[in-house]
mmCIF file of N, CA and C in Angstrom:
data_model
loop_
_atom_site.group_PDB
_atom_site.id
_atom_site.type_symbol
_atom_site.label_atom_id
_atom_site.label_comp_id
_atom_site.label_asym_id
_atom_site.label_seq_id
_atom_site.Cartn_x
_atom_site.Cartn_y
_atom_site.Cartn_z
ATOM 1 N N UNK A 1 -10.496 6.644 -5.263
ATOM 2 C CA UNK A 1 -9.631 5.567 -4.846
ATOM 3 C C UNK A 1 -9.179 5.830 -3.412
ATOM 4 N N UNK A 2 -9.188 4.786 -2.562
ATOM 5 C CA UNK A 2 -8.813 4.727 -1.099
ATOM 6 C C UNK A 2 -7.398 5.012 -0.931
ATOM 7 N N UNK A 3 -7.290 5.289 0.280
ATOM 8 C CA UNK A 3 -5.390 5.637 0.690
ATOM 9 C C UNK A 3 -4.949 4.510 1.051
ATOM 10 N N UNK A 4 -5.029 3.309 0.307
ATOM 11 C CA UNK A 4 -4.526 1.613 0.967
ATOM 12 C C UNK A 4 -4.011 1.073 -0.044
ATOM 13 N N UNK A 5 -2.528 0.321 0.816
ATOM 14 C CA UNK A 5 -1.486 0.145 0.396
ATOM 15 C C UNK A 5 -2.447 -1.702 -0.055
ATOM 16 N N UNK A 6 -2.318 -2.111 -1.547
ATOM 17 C CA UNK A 6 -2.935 -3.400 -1.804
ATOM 18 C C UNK A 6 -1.958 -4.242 -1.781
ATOM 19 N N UNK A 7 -1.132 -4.292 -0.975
ATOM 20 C CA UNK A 7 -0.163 -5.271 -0.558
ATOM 21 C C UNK A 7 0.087 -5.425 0.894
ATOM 22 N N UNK A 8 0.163 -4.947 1.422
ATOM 23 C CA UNK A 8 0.729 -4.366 2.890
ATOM 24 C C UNK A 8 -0.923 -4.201 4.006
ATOM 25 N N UNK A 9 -1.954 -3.474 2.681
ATOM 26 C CA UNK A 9 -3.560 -3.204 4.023
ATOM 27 C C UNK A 9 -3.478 -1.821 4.472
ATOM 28 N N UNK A 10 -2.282 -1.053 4.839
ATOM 29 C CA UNK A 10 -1.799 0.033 5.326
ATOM 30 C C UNK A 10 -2.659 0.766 5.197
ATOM 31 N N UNK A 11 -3.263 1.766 6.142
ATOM 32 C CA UNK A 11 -4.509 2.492 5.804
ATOM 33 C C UNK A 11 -4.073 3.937 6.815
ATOM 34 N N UNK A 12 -4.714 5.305 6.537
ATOM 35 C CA UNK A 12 -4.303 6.334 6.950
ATOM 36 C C UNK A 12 -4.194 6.143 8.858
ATOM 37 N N UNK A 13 -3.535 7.203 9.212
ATOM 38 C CA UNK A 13 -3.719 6.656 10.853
ATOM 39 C C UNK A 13 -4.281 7.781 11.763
ATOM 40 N N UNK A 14 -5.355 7.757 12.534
ATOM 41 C CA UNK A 14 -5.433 9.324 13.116
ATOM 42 C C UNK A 14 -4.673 9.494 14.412
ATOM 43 N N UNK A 15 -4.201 10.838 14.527
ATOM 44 C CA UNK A 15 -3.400 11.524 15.919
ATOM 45 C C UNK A 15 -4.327 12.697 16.167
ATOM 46 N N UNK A 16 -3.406 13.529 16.539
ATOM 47 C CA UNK A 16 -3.287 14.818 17.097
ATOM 48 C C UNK A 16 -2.107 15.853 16.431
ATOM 49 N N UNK A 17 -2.429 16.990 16.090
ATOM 50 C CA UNK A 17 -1.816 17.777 16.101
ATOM 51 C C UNK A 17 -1.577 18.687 17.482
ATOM 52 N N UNK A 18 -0.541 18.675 18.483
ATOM 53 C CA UNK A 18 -0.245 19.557 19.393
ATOM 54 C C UNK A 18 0.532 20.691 18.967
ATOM 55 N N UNK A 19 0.201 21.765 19.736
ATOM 56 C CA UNK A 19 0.176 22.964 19.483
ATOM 57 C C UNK A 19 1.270 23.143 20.562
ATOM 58 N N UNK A 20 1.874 24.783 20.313
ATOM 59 C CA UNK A 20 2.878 25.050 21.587
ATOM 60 C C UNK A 20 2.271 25.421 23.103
ATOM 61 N N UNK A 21 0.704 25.494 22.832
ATOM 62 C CA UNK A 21 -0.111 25.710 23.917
ATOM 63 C C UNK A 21 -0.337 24.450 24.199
ATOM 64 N N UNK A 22 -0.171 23.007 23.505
ATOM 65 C CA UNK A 22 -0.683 22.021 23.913
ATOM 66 C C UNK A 22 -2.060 21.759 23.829
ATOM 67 N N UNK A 23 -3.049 22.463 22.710
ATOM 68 C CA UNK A 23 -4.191 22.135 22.404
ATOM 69 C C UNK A 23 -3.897 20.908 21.217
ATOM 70 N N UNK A 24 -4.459 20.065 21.703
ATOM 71 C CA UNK A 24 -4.721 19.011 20.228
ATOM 72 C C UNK A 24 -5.531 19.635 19.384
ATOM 73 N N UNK A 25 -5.409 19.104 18.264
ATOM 74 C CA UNK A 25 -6.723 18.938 17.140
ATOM 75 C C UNK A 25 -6.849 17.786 16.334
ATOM 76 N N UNK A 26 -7.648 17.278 16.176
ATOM 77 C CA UNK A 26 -7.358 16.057 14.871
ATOM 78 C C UNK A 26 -6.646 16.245 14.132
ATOM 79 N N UNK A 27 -5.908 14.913 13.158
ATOM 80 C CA UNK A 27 -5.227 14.896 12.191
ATOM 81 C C UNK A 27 -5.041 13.517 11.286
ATOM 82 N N UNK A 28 -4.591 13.460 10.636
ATOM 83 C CA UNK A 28 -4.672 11.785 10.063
ATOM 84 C C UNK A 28 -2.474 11.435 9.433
ATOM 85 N N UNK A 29 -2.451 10.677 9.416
ATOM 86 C CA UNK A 29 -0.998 10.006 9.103
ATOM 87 C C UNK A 29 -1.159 8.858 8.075
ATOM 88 N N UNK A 30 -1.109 9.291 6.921
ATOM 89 C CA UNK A 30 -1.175 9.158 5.351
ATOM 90 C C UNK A 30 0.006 7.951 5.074
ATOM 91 N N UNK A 31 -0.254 7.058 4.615
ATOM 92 C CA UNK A 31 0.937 6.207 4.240
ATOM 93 C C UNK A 31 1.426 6.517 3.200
ATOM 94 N N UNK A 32 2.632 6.221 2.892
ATOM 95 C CA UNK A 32 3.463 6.725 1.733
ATOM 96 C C UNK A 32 3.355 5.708 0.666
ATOM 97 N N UNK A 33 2.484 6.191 0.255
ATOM 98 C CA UNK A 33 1.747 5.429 -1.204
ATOM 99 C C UNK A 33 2.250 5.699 -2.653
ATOM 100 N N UNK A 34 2.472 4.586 -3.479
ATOM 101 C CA UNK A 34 3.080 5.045 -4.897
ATOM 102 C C UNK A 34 2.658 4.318 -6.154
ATOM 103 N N UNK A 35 2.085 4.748 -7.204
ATOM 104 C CA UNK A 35 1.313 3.581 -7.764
ATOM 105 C C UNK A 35 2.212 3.445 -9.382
ATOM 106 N N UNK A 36 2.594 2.090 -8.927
ATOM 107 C CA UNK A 36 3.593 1.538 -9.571
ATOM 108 C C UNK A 36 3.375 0.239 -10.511
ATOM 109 N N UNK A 37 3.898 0.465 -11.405
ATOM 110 C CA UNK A 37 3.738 -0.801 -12.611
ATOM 111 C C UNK A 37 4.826 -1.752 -12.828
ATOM 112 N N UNK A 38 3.966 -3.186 -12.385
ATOM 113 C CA UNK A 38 4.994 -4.544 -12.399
ATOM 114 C C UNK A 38 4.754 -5.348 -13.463
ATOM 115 N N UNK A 39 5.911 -5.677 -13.721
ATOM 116 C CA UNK A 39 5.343 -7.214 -15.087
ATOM 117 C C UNK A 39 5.015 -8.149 -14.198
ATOM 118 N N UNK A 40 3.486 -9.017 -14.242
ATOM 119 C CA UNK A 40 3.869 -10.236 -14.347
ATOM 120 C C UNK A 40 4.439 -11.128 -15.541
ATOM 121 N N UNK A 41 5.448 -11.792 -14.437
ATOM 122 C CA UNK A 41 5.507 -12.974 -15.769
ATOM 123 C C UNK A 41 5.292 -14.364 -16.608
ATOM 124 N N UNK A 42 3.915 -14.417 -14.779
ATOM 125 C CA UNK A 42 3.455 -15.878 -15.262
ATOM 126 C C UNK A 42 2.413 -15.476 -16.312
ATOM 127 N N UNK A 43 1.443 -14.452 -15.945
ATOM 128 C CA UNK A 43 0.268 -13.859 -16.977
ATOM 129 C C UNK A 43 0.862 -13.161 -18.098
ATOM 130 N N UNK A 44 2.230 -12.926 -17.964
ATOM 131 C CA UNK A 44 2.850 -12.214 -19.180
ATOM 132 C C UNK A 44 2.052 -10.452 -19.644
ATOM 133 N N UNK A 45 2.218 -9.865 -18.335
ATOM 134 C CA UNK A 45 1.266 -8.320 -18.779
ATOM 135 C C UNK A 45 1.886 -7.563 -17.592
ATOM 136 N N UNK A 46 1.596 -6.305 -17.390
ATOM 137 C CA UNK A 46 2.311 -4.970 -16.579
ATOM 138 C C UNK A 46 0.487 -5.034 -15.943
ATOM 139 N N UNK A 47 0.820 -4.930 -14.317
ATOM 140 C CA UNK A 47 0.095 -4.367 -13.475
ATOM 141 C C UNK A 47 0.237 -3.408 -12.970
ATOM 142 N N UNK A 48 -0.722 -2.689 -12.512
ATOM 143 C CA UNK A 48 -0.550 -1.166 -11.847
ATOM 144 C C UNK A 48 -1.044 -1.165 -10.297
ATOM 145 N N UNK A 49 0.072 -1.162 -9.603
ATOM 146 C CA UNK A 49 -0.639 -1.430 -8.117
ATOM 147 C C UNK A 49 -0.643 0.091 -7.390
ATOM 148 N N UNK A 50 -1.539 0.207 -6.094
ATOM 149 C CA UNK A 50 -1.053 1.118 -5.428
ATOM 150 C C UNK A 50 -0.404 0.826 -4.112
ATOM 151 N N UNK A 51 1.115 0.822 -4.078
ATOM 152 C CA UNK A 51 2.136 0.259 -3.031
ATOM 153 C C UNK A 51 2.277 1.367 -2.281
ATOM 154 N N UNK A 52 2.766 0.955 -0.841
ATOM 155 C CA UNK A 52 3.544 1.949 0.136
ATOM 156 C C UNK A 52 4.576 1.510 -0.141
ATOM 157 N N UNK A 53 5.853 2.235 0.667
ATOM 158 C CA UNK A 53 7.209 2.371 0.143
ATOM 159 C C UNK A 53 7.339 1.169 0.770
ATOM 160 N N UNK A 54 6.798 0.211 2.097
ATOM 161 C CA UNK A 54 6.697 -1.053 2.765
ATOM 162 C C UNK A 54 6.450 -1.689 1.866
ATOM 163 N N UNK A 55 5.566 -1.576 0.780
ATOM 164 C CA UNK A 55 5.203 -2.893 0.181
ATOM 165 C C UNK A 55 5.858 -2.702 -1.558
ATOM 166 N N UNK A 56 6.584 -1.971 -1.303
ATOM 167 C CA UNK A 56 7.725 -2.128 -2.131
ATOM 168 C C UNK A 56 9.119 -3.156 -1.712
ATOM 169 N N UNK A 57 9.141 -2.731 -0.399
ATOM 170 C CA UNK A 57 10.286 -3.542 -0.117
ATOM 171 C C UNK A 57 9.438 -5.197 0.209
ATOM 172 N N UNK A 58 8.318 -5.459 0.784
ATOM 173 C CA UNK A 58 7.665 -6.543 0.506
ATOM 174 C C UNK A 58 7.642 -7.312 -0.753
ATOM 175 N N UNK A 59 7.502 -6.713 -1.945
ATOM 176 C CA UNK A 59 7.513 -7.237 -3.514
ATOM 177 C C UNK A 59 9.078 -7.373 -3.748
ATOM 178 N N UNK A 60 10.142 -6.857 -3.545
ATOM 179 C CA UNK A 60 11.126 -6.982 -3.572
ATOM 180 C C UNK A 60 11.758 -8.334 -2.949
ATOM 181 N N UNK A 61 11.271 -8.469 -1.681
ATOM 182 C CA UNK A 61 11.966 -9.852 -0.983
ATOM 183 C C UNK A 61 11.261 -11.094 -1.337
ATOM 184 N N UNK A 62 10.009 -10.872 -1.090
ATOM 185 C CA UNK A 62 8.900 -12.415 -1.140
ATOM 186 C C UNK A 62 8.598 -12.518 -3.142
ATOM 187 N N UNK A 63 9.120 -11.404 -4.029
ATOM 188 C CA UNK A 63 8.445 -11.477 -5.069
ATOM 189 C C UNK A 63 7.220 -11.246 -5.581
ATOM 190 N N UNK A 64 6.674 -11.058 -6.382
ATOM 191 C CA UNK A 64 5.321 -10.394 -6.790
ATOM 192 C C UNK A 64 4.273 -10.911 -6.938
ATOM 193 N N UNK A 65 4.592 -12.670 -7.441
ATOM 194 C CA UNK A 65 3.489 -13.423 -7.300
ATOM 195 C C UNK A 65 3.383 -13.768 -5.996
ATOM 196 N N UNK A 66 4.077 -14.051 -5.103
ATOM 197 C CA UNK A 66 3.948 -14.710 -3.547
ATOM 198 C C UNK A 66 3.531 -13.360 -3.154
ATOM 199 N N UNK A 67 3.645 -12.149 -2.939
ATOM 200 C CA UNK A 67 2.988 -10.984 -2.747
ATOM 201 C C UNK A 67 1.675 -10.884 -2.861
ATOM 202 N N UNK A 68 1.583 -11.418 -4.090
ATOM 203 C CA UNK A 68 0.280 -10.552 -4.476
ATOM 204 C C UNK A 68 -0.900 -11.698 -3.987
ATOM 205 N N UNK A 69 -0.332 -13.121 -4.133
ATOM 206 C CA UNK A 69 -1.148 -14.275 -3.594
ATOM 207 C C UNK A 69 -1.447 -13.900 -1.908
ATOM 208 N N UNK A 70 -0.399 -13.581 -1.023
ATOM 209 C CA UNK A 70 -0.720 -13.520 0.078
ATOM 210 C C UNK A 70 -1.507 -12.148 0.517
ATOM 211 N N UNK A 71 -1.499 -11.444 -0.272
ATOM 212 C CA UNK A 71 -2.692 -10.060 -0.560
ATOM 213 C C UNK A 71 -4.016 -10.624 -0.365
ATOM 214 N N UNK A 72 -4.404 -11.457 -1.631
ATOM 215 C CA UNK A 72 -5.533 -12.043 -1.779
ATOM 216 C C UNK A 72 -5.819 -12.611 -0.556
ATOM 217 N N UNK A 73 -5.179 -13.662 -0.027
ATOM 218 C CA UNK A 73 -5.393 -14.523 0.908
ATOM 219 C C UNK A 73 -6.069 -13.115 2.132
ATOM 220 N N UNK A 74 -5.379 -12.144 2.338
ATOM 221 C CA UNK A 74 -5.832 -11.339 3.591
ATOM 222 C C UNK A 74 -6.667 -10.309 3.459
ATOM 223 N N UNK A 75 -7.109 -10.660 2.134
ATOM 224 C CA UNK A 75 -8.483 -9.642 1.525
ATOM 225 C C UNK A 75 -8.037 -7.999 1.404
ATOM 226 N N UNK A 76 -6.399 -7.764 1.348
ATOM 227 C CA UNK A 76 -5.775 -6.732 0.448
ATOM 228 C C UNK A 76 -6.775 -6.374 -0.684
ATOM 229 N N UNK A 77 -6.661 -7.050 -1.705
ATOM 230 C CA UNK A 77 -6.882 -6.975 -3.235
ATOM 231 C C UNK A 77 -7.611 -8.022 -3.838
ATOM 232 N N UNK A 78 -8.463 -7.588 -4.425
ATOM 233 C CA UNK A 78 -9.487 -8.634 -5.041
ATOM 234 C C UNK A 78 -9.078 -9.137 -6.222
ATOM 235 N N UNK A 79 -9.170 -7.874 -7.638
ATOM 236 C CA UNK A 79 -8.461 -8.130 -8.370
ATOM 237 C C UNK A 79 -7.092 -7.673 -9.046
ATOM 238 N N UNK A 80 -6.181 -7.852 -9.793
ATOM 239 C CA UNK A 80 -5.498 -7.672 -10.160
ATOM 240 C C UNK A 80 -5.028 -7.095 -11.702
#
């Protein structure tokens, strides 16, 4: 399973690690991902998504069906 948030798109990010010498090295910046179970209640059943702590507070304001519809719409999540 991928490191992407199916609400939000959120995907790992690459940097640098600097050193006290100031050598870089690669590195990546991991979104804070949590895979969490919602009722719907138009389908009447518990989904299991994998959210960032962003698209927690996203499901929280817009709601879960307007969430999860505008997911689809931006090719987030296929199915549900």
């Amino acid at each position: 399973m991928s490191r992407v948030c199916q609400i939000t798109g959120k995907r790992p990010m690459v940097g640098h690690h600097i050193s006290h010498s100031n050598t870089k090295t690669k590195r990546k910046f991991y979104p804070n991902l949590l895979k969490k179970r919602f009722f719907h209640p138009e389908e009447k059943r518990w989904i299991t998504l994998r959210v960032s702590a962003n698209g927690l507070r996203v499901i929280n304001k817009k709601g879960l069906a307007t969430a999860l519809n505008e997911a689809k719409e931006k090719g987030y999540i296929t199915k549900y």
